[in-house]
mmCIF file of C-alpha atoms and ligand atoms in Angstrom:
data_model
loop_
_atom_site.group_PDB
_atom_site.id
_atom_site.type_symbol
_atom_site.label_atom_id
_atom_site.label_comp_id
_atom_site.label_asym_id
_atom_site.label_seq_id
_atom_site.Cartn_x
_atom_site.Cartn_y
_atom_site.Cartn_z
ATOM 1 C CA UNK A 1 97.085 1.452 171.964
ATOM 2 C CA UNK A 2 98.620 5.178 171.808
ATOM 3 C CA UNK A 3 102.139 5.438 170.120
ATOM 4 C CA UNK A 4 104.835 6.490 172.171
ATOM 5 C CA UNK A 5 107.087 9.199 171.495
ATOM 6 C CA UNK A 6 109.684 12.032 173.052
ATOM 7 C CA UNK A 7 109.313 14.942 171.240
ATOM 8 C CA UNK A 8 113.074 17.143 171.200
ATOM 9 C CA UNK A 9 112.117 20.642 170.506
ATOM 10 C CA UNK A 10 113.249 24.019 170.147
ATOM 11 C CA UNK A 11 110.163 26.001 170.426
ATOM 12 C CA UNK A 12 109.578 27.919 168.266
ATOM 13 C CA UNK A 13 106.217 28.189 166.446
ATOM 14 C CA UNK A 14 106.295 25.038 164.310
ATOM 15 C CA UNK A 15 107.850 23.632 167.421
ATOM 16 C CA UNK A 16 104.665 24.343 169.811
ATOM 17 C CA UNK A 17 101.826 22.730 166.882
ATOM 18 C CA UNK A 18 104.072 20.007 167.008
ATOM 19 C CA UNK A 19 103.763 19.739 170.825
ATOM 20 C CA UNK A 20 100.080 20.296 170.634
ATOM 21 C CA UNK A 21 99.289 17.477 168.442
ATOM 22 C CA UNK A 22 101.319 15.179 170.092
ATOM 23 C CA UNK A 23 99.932 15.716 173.356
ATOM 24 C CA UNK A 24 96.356 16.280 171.811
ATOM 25 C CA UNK A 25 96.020 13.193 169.553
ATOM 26 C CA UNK A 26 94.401 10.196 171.198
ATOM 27 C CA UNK A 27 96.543 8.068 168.955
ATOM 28 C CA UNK A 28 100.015 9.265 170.959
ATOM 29 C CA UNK A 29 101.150 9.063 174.495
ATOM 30 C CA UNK A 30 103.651 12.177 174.895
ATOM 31 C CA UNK A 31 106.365 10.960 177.490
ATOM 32 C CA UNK A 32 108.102 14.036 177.516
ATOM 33 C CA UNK A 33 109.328 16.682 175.599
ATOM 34 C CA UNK A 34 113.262 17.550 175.386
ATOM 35 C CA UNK A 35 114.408 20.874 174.442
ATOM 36 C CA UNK A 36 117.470 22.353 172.772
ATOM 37 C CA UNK A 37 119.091 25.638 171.623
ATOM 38 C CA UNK A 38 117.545 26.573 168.135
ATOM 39 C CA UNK A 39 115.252 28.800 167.316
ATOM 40 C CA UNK A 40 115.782 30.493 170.584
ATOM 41 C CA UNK A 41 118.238 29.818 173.597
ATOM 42 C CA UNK A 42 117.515 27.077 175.139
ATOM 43 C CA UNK A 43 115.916 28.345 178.471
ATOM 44 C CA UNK A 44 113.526 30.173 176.167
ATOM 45 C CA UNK A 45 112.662 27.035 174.363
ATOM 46 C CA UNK A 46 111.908 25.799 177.343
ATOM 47 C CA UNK A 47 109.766 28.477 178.860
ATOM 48 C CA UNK A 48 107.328 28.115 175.610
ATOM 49 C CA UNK A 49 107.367 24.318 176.075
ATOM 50 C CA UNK A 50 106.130 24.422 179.365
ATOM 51 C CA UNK A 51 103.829 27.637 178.521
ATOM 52 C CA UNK A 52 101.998 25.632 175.406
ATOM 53 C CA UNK A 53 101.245 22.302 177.625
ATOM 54 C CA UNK A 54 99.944 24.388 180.467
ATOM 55 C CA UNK A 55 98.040 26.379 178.006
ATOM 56 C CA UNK A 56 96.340 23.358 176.750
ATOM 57 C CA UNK A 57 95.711 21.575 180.000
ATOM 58 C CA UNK A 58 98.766 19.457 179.460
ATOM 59 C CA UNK A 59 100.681 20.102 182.313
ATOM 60 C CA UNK A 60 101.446 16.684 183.172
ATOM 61 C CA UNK A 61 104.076 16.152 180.446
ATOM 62 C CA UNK A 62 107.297 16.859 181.787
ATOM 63 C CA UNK A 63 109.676 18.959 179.713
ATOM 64 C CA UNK A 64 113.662 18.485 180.408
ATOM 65 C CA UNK A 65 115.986 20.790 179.261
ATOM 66 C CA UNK A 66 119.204 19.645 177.299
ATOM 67 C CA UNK A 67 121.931 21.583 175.452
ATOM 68 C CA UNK A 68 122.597 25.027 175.708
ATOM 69 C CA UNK A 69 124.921 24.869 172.164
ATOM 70 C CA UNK A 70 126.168 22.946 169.517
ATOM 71 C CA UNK A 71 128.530 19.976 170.352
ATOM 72 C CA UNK A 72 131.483 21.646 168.614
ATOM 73 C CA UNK A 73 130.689 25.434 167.745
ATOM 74 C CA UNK A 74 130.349 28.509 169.154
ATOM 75 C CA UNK A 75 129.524 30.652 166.430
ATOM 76 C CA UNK A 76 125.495 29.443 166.533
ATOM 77 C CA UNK A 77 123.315 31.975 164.696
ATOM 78 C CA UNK A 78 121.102 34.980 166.418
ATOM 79 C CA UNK A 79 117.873 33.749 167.807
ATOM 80 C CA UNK A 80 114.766 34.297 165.939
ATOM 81 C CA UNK A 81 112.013 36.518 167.010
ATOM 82 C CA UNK A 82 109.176 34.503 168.119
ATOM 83 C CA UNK A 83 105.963 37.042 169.088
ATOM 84 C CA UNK A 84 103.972 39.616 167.335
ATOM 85 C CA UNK A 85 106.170 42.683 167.998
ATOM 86 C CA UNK A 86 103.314 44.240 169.883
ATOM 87 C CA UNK A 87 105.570 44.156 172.756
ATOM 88 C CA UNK A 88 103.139 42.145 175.003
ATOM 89 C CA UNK A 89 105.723 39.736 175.021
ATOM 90 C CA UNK A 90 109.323 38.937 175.201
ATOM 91 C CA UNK A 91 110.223 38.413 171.201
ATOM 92 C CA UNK A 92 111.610 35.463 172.533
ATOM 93 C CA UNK A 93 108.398 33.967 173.925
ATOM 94 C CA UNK A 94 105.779 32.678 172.188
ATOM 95 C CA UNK A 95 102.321 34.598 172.389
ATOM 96 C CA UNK A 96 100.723 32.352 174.966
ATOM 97 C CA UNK A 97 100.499 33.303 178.861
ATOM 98 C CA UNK A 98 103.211 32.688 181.253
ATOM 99 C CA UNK A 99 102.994 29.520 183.491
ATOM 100 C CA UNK A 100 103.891 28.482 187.064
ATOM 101 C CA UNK A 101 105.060 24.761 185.504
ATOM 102 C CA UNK A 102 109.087 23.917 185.892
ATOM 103 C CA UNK A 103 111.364 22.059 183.848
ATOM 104 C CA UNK A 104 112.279 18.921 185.522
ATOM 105 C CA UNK A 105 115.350 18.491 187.322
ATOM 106 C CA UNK A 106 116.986 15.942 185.489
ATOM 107 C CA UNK A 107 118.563 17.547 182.190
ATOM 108 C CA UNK A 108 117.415 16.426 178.790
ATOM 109 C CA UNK A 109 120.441 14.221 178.218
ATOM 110 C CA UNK A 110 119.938 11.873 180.698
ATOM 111 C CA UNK A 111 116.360 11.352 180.415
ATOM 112 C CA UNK A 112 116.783 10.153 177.063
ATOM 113 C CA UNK A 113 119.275 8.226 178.473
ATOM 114 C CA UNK A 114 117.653 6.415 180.766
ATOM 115 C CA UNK A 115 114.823 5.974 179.398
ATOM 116 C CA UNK A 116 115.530 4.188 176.689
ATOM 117 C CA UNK A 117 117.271 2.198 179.146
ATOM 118 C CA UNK A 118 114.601 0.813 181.052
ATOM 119 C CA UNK A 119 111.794 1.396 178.464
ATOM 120 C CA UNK A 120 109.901 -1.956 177.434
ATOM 121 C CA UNK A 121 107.609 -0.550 174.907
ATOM 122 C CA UNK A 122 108.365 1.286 171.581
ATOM 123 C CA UNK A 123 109.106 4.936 172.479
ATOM 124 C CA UNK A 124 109.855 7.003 168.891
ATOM 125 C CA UNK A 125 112.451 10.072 168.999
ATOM 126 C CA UNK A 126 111.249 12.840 167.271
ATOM 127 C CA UNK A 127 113.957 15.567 167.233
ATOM 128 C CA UNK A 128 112.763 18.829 164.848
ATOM 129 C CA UNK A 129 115.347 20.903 166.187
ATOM 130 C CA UNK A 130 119.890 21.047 166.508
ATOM 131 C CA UNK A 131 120.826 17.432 166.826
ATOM 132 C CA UNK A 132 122.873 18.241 169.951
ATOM 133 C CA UNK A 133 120.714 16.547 172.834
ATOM 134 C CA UNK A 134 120.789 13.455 170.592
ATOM 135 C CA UNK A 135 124.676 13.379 169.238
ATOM 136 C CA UNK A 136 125.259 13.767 173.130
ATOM 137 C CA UNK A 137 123.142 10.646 173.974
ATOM 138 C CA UNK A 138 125.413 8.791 171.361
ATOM 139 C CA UNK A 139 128.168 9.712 172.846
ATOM 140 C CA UNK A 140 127.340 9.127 176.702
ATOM 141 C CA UNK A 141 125.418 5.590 175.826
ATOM 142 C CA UNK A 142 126.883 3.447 173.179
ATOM 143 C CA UNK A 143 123.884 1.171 173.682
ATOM 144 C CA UNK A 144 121.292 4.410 172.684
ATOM 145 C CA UNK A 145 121.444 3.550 169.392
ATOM 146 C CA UNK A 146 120.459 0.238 169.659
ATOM 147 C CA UNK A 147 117.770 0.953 172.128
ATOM 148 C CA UNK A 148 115.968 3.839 169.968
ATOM 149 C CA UNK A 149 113.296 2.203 167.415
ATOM 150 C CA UNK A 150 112.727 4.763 165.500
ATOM 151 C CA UNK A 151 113.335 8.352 164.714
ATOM 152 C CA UNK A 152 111.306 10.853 162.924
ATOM 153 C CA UNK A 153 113.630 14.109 162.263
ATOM 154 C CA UNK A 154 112.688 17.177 160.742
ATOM 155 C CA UNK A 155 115.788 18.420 159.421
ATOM 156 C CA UNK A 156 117.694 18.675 156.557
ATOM 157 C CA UNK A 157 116.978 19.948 152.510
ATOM 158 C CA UNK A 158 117.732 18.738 149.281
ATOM 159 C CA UNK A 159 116.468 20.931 146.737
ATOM 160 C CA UNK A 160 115.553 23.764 149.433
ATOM 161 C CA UNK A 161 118.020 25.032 152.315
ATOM 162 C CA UNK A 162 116.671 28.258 154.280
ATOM 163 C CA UNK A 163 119.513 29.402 156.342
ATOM 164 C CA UNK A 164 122.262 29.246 153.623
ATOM 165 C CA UNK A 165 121.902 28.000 149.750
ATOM 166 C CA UNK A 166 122.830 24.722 151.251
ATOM 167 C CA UNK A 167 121.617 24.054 154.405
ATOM 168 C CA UNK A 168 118.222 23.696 156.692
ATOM 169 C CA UNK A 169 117.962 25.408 160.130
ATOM 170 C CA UNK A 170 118.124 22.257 162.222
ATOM 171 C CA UNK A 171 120.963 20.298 160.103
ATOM 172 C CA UNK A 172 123.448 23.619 160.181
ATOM 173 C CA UNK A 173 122.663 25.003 163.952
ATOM 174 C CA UNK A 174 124.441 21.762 164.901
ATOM 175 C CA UNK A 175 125.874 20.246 161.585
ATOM 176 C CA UNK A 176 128.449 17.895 163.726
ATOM 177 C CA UNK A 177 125.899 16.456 166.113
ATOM 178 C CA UNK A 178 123.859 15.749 162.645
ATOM 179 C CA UNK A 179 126.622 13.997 160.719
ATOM 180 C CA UNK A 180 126.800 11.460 164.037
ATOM 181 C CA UNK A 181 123.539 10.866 164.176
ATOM 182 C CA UNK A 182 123.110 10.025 160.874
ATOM 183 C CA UNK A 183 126.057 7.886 160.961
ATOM 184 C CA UNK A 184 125.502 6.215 163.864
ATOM 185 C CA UNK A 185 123.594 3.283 162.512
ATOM 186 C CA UNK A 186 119.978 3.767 163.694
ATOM 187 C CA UNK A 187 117.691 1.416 162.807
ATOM 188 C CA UNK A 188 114.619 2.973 161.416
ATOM 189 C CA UNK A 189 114.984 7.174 160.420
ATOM 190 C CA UNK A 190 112.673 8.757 158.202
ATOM 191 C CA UNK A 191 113.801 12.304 157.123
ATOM 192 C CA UNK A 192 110.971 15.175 156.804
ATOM 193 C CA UNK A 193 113.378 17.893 154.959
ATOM 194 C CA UNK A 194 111.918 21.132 153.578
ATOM 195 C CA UNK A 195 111.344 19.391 150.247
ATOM 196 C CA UNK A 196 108.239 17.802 152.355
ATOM 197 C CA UNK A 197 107.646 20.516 154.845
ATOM 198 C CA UNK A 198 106.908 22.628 151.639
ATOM 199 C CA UNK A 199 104.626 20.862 150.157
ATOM 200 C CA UNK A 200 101.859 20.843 153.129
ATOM 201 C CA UNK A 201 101.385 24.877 153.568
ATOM 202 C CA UNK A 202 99.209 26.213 155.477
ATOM 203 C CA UNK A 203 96.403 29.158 154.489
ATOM 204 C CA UNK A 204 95.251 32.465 156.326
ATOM 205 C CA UNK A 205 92.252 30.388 155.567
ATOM 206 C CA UNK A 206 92.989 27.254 157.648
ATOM 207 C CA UNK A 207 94.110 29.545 160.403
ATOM 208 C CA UNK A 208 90.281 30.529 160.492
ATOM 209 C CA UNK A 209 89.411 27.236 160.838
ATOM 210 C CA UNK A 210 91.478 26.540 163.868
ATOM 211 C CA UNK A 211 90.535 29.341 165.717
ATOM 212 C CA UNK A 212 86.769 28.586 164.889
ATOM 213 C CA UNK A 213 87.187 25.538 167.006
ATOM 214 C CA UNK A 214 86.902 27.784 170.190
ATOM 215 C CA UNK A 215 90.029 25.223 171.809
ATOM 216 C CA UNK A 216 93.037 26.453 173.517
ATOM 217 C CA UNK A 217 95.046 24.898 171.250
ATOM 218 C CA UNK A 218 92.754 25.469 167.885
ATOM 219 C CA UNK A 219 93.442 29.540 169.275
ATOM 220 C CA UNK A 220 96.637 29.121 169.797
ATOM 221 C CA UNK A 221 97.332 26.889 166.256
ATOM 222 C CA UNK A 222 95.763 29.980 164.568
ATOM 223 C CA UNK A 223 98.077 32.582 166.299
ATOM 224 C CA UNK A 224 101.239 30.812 165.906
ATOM 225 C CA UNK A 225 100.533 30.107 162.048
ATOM 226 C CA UNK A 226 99.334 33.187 161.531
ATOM 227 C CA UNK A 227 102.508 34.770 162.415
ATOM 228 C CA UNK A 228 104.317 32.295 160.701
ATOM 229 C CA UNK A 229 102.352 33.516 157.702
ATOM 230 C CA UNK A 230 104.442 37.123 158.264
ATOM 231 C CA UNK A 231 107.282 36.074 158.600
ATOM 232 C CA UNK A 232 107.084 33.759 155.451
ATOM 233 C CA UNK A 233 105.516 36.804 153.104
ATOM 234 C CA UNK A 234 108.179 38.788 154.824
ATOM 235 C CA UNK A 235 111.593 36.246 154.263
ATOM 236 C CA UNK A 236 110.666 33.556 152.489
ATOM 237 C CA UNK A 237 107.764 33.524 150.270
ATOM 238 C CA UNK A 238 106.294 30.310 149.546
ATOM 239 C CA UNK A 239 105.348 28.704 145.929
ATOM 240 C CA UNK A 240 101.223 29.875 147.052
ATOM 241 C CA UNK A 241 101.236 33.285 148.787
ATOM 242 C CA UNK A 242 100.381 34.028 152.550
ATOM 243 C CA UNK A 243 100.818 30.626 153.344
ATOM 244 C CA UNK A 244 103.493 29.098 155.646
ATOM 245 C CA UNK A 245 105.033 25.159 156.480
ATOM 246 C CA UNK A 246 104.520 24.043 159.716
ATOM 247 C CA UNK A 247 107.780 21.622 159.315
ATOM 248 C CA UNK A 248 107.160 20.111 162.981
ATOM 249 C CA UNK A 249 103.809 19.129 162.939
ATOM 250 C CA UNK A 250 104.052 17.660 160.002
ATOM 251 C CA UNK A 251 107.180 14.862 161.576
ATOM 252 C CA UNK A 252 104.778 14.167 164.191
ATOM 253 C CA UNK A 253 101.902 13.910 162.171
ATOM 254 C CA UNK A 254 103.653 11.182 160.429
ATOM 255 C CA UNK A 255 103.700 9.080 163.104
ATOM 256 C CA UNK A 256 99.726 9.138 163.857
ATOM 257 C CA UNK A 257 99.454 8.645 160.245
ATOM 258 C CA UNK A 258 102.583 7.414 157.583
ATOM 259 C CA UNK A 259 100.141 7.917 154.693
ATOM 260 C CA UNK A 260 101.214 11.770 154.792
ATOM 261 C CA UNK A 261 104.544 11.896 153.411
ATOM 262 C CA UNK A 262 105.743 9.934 150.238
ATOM 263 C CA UNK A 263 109.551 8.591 150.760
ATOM 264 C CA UNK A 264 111.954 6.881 149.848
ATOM 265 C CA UNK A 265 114.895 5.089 151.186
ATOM 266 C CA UNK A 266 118.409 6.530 150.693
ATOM 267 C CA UNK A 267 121.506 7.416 151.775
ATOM 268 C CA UNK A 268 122.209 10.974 153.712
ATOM 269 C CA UNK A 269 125.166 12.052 155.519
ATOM 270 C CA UNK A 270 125.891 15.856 156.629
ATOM 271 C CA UNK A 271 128.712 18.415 155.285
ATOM 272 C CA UNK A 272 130.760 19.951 158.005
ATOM 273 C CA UNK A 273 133.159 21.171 156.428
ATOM 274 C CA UNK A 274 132.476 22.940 153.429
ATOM 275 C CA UNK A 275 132.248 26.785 153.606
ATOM 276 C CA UNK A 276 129.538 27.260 151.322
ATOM 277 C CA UNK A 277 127.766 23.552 151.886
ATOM 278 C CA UNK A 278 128.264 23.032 156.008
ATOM 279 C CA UNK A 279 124.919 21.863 157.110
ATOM 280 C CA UNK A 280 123.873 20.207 153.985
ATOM 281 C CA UNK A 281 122.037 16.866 154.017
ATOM 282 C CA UNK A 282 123.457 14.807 151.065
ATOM 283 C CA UNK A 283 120.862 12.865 150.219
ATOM 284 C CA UNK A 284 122.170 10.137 147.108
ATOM 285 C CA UNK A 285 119.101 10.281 145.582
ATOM 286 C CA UNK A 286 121.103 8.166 142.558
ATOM 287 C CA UNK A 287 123.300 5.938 144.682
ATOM 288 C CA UNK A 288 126.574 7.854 143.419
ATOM 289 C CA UNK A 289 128.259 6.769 146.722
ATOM 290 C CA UNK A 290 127.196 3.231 146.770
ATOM 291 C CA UNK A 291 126.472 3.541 150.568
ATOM 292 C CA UNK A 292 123.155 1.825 151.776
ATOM 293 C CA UNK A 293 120.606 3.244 152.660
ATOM 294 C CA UNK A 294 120.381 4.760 155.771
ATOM 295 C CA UNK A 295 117.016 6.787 155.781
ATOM 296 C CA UNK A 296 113.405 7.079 154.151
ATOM 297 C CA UNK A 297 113.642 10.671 153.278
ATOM 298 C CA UNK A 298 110.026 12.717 152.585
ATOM 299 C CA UNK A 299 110.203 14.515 149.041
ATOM 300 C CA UNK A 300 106.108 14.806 149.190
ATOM 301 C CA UNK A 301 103.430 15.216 151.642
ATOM 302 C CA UNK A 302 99.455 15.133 151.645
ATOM 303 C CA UNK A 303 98.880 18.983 152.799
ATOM 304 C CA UNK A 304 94.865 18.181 153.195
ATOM 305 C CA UNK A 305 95.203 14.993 155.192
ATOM 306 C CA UNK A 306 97.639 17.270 157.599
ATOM 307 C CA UNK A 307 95.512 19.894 157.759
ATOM 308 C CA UNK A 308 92.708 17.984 158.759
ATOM 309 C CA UNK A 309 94.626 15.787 160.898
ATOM 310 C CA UNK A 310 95.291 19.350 163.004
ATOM 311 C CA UNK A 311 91.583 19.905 162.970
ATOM 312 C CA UNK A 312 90.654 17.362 164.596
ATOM 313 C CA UNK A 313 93.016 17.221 167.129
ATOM 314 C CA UNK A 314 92.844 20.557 167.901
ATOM 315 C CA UNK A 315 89.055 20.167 168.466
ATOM 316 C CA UNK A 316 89.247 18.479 171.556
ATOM 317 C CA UNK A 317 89.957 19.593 174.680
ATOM 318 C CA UNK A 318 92.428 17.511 177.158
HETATM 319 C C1 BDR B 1 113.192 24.015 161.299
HETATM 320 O O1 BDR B 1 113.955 25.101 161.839
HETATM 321 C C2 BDR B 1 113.280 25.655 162.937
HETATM 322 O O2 BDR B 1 113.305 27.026 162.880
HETATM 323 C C3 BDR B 1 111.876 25.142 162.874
HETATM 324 O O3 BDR B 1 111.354 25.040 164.183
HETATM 325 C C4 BDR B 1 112.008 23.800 162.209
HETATM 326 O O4 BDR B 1 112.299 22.796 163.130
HETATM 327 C C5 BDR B 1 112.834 24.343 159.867
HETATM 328 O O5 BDR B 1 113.974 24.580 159.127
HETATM 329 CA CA1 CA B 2 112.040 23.230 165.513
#
């Protein structure tokens, strides 16, 4: 039987492989996909949500739309750019054509909500973006985090931050809503931070392989890596050159298969106070603060298993 999951995105073009191979592999049942101010603003994250399902015949997943900010700040960082430059499309918009689908009319918040609520199978939460739709469902439902089996999050860095020294994208654009989710006493959370992500990087040459599977979403894998590749050479080189993580894809490809990441189980709470350290996962990788373990945190990954994982589930069509 397919594996559950809500996906809670901020697409972005890790973001949409993640979306593709969760509503591509036979081995997951997408329920919906959540989405959250990060990479872009929110309706923008949105928009490409809905434009990558469409674009893969996956129009049937609905996509709600959840916080516009972070719980508690206003100073949230300038979007990203998102599209080739070639001015085809808004650089907020991913390079895939526009689409007549709608976000559903219930907001992000409360679909979680509820759903959990009434769900009687496993569902897994898989947020790779600002904690915010999330911290927001622990505050509204003090039952949520009892009712949520497990969580996959990409987030967080310990020897690696890329927005500060410190800090990962996802952990500081909402470094409040992290510290409560990772305090809130979850059951099962395993961590994919950047120490992971960068260890499964993806090649120009790899990109040729997806788009040599003549697929939607093989074409549109190649496009959004490719400019990932850019960006990377451009802002943050990587330990092999023209390569890129795809930090997303490689949370959800966890769940289809655990074999891909190495962990192990630790304690991490979130700075939010600290100029130079607010968004920082502190991960006790030598129990120094004799708090139990609250996560299995990913410090390795298998970069061919993910790669071929991609393949194949890019070479089908829905
Ligand atoms: C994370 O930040 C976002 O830009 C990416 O989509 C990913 O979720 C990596 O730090
Ligand atoms: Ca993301």
């Amino acid at each position: 039987m397919a594996r559950k999951l809500i996906l809670d995105v901020d697409t972005g073009t890790d973001d949409a492989v993640a979306v593709m191979l969760a509503a591509l592999h036979p081995a997951l049942e997408l329920v919906g996909c959540t989405t959250v101010n990060g990479n872009v603003p929110v309706q923008f994250c949105t928009d490409n949500t809905l434009r990558v399902l469409d674009h893969i015949g996956r129009g049937d997943i609905p996509v709600f739309e959840g916080l516009s900010r972070p719980l508690a700040r206003s100073d949230f960082p300038v979007a990203r750019r998102l599209s080739d430059h070639s001015g085809k499309y808004h650089p907020d918009t991913l390079p895939v054509p526009p689409t007549a689908l709608k976000k559903q009319a219930t907001g992000a918040v409360e679909f979680l909500i509820e759903t959990y609520r009434a769900a009687t199978e496993e569902i897994a939460l898989v947020p790779v973006a600002p904690l915010s739709n999330i911290a927001a469902a622990l505050a509204l439902d003090p039952k949520f985090v009892e009712r949520v089996p497990e969580l996959v999050i990409m987030g967080g860095g310990h020897e690696i931050g890329n927005v500060t020294p410190s800090a990962e994208f996802n952990i500081w654009g909402d470094p409040e809503a992290a510290a409560m989710v990772f305090a809130a006493g979850f059951r099962k959370i395993t961590l994919v931070p950047l120490d992971a992500t960068h260890r499964a990087l993806i090649s120009r040459a790899h990109c040729a392989q997806f788009a040599a599977l003549g697929t939607p979403a093989g074409g549109a894998a190649a496009a959004f890596i490719g400019h990932r590749i850019v960006v990377h050479d451009e802002h943050q080189k990587q330990a092999v050159p023209h390569t890129t993580p795809v930090h997303d894809a490689l949370a959800v490809g966890f769940l289809v298969q655990p074999s891909l990441l190495t962990t192990r189980r630790l304690h991490v709470a979130v700075e939010t106070q600290g100029p130079l350290t607010v968004g920082r996962t502190v991960i006790d990788t030598h129990g120094r603060g004799r708090q139990a373990p609250n996560c299995d945190v990913a410090f390795d990954a298998d970069a061919e298993g993910f790669v071929e994982l991609l393949l194949r589930a890019f070479a089908a069509k829905a």
